[in-house]
Short mmCIF file of C-alpha atoms in Angstrom, two decimals:
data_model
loop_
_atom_site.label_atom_id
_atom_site.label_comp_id
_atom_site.label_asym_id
_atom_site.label_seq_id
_atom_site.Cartn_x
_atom_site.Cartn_y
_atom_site.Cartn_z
CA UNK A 28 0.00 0.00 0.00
CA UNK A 29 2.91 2.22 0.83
CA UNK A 30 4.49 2.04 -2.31
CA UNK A 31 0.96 2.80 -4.31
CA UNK A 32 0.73 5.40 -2.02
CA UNK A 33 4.36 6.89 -2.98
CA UNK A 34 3.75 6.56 -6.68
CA UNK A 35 0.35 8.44 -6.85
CA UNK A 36 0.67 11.00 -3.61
CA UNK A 37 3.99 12.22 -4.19
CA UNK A 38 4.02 12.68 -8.33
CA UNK A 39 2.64 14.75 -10.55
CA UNK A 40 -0.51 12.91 -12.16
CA UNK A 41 0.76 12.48 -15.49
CA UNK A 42 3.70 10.19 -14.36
CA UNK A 43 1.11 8.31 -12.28
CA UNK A 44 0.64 5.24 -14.92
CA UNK A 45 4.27 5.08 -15.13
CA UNK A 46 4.74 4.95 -11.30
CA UNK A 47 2.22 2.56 -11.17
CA UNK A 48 3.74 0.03 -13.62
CA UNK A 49 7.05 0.49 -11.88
CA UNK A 50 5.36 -0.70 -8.66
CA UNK A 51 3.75 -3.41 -9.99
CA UNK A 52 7.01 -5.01 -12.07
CA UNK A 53 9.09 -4.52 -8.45
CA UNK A 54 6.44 -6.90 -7.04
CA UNK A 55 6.31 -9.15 -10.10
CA UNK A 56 10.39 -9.55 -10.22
CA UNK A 57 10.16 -10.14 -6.16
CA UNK A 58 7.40 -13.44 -7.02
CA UNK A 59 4.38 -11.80 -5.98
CA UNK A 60 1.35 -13.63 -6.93
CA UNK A 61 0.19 -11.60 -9.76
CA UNK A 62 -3.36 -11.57 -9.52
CA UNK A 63 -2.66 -10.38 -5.60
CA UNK A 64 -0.89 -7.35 -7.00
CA UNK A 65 -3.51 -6.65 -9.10
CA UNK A 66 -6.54 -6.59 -6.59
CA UNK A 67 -4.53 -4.33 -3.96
CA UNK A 68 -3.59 -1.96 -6.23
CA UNK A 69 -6.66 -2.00 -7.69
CA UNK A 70 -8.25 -1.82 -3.97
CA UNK A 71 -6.12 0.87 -2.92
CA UNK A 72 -6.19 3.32 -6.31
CA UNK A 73 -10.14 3.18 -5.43
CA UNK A 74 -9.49 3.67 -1.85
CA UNK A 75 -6.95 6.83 -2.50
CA UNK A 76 -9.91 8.12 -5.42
CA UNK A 77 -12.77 7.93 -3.80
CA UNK A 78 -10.56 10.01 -0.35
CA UNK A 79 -10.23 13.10 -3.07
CA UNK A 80 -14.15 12.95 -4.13
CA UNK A 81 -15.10 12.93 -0.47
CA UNK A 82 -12.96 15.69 0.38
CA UNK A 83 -13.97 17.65 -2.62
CA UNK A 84 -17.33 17.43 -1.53
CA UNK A 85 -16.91 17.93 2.54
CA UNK A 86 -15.02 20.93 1.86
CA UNK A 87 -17.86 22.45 -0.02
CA UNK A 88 -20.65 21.02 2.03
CA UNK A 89 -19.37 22.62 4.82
CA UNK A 90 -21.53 25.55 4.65
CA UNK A 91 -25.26 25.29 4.16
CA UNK A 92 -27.67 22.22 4.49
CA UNK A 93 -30.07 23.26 2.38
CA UNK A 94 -28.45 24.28 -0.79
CA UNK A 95 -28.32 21.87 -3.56
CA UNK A 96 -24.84 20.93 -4.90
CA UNK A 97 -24.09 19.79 -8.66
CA UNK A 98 -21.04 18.29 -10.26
CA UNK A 99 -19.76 18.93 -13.21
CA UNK A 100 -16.92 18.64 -15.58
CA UNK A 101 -14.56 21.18 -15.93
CA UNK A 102 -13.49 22.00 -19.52
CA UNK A 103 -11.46 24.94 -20.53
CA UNK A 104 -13.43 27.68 -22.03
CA UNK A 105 -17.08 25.78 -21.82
CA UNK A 106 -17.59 24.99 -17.66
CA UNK A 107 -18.13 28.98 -16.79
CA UNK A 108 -21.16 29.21 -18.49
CA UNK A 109 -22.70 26.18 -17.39
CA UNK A 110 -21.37 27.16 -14.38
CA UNK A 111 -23.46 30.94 -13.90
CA UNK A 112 -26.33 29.12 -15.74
CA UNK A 113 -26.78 26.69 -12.84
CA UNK A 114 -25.33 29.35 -10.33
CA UNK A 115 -28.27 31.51 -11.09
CA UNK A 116 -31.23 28.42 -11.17
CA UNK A 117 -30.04 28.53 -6.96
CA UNK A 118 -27.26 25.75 -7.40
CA UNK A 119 -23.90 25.59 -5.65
CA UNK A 120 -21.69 24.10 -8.33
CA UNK A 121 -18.46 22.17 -7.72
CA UNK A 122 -16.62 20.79 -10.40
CA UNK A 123 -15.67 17.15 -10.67
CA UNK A 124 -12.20 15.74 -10.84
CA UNK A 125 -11.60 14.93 -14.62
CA UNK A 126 -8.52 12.66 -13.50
CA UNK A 127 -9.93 9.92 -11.65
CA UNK A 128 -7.29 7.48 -10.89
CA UNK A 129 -9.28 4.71 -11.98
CA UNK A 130 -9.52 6.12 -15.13
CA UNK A 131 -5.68 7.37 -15.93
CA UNK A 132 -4.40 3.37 -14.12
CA UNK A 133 -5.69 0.56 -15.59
CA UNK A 134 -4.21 -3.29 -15.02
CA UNK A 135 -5.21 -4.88 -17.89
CA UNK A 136 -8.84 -4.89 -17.26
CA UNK A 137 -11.18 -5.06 -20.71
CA UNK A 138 -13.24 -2.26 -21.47
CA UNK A 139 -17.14 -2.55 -22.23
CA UNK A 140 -17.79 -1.79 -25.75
CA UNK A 141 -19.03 1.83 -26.48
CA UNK A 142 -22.13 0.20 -28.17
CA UNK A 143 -22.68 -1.72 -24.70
CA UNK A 144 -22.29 0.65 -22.06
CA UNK A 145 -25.54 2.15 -20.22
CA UNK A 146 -25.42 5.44 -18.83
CA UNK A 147 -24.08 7.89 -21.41
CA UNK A 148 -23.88 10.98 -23.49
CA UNK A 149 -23.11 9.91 -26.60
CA UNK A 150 -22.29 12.11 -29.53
CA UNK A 151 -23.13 10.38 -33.55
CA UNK A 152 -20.78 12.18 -36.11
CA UNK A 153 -22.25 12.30 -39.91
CA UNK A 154 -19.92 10.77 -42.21
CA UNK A 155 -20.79 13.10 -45.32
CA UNK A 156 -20.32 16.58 -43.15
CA UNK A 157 -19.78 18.07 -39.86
CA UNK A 158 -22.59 17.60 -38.18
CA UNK A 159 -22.98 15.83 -35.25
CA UNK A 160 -25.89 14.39 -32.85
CA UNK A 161 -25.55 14.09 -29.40
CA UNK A 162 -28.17 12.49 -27.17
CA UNK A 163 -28.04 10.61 -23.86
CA UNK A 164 -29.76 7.11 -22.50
CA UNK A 165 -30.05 4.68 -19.64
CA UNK A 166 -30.43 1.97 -21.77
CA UNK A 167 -27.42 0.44 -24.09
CA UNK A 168 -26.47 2.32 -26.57
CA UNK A 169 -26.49 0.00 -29.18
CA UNK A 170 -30.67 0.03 -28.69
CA UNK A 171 -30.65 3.71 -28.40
CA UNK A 172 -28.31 3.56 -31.90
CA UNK A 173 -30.72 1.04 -33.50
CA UNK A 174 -33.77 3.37 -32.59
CA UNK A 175 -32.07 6.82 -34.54
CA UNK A 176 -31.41 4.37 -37.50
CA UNK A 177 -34.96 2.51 -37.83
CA UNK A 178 -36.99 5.90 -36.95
CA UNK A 179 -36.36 6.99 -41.19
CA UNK A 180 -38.82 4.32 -42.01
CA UNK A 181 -41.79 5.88 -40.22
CA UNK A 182 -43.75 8.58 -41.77
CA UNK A 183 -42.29 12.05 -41.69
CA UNK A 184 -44.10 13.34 -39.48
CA UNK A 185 -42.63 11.61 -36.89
CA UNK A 186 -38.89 11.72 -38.38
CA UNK A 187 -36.15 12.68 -35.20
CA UNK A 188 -33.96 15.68 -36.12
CA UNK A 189 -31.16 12.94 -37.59
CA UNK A 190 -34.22 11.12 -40.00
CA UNK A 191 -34.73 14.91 -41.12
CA UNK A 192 -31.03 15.66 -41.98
CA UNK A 193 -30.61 12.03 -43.68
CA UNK A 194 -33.82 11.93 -45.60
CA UNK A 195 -33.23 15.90 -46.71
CA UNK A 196 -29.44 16.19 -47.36
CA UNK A 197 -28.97 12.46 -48.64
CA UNK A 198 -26.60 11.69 -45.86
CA UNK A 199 -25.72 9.22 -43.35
CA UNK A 200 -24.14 8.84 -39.60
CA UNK A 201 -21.54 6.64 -38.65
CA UNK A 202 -23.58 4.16 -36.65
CA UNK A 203 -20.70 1.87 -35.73
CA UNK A 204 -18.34 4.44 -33.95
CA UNK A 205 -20.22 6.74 -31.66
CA UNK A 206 -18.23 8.85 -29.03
CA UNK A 207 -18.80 8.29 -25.22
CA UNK A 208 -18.45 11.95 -23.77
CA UNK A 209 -19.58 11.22 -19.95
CA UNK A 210 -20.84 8.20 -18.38
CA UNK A 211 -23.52 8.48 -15.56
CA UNK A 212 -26.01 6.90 -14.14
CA UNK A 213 -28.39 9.28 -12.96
CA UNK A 214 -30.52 10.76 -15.19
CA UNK A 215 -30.54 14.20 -13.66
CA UNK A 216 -27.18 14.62 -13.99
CA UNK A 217 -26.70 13.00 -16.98
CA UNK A 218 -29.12 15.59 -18.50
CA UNK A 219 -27.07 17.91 -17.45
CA UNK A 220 -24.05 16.56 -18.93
CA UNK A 221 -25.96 16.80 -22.29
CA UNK A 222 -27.02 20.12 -22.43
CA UNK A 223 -23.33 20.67 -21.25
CA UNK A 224 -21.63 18.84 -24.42
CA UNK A 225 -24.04 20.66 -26.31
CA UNK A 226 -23.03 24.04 -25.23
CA UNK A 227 -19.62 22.82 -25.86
CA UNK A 228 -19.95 21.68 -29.69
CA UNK A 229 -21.13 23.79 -32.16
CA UNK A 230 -22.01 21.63 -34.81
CA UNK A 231 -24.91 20.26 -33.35
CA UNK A 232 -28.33 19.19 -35.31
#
């Protein structure tokens, strides 16, 4: 745990994966059990992330019991607007840490598919222009995918705002590589993060 500890606490997060690694061959080339190494790092990276999301949010809970607090993503040149926009609606906003460790040190664990994850904000890119979609779902996104594809059959009338563009400009999207922008379960806040990638992109149906 100590050495985990060294390699993350005391470095700057981008040399975090290579600390990590170095950690983790030590104990391999001293005959620890690999799979052991791999479940207490594993155990203590979540211990040492989820220690700087509580203290995030005790430091700014500290105040008031009755506000509501929101997190949200900071990005450069996009979060300050979201940020007076919720500000104003009687929000206390705190922004979430981008660099989760779980995220930036991984141990050879397989990723999920984008077309099976739940949870998301997804953005669909057009593969004859620059126009994008993005939506969000609970479901998997391969049935939320199948739905914008199958909805051009049904009459016009009821034609989504991605029917419209590939029924009027003769174009198509590029169903089999969607981008996951934010994963989260709650639909609240993943609503949020929607209208927040939306603000951000500018090429938006």
């Amino acid at each position: 745990l100590n050495l985990v500890d060294h390699a993350i606490l005391l470095s700057n997060d981008c040399f975090w994966q290579e600390n990590i690694k170095l950690v983790f061959d030590t104990l391999i080339s001293n005959c620890f059990p690999e799979h052991i190494i791999h479940r207490h790092i594993q155990k203590r990276v979540n211990f040492l992330n989820n220690r700087d999301l509580n203290d995030t949010v005790n430091v700014n809970l500290a105040g008031s019991d009755k506000t509501q607090f929101i997190s949200i993503p900071y990005v450069e040149n996009s979060s300050h607007d979201l940020y007076r926009l919720l500000k104003n609606s009687g929000f206390n906003v705190v922004y979430k840490i981008t660099k989760k460790l779980n995220n930036l040190i991984r141990l050879g664990k397989d990723n999920l598919q984008n077309n099976d994850k739940t949870g998301v904000v997804y953005k669909l890119n057009c593969k004859d222009c620059n126009l994008s979609y993005i939506g969000q779902t609970k479901r998997h996104l391969r049935t939320r995918l199948k739905e914008h594809c199958n909805n051009i059959k049904l009459h016009e009338s009821n034609h989504s705002v991605i029917s419209k563009h590939r029924s009027e400009s003769r174009h198509d999207f590029d169903w089999s590589k969607p981008n996951i922008l934010h994963n989260e379960k709650y639909v609240r806040k993943r609503e949020i993060a929607e209208m927040f990638f939306i603000k951000k992109f500018n090429n938006n149906l």
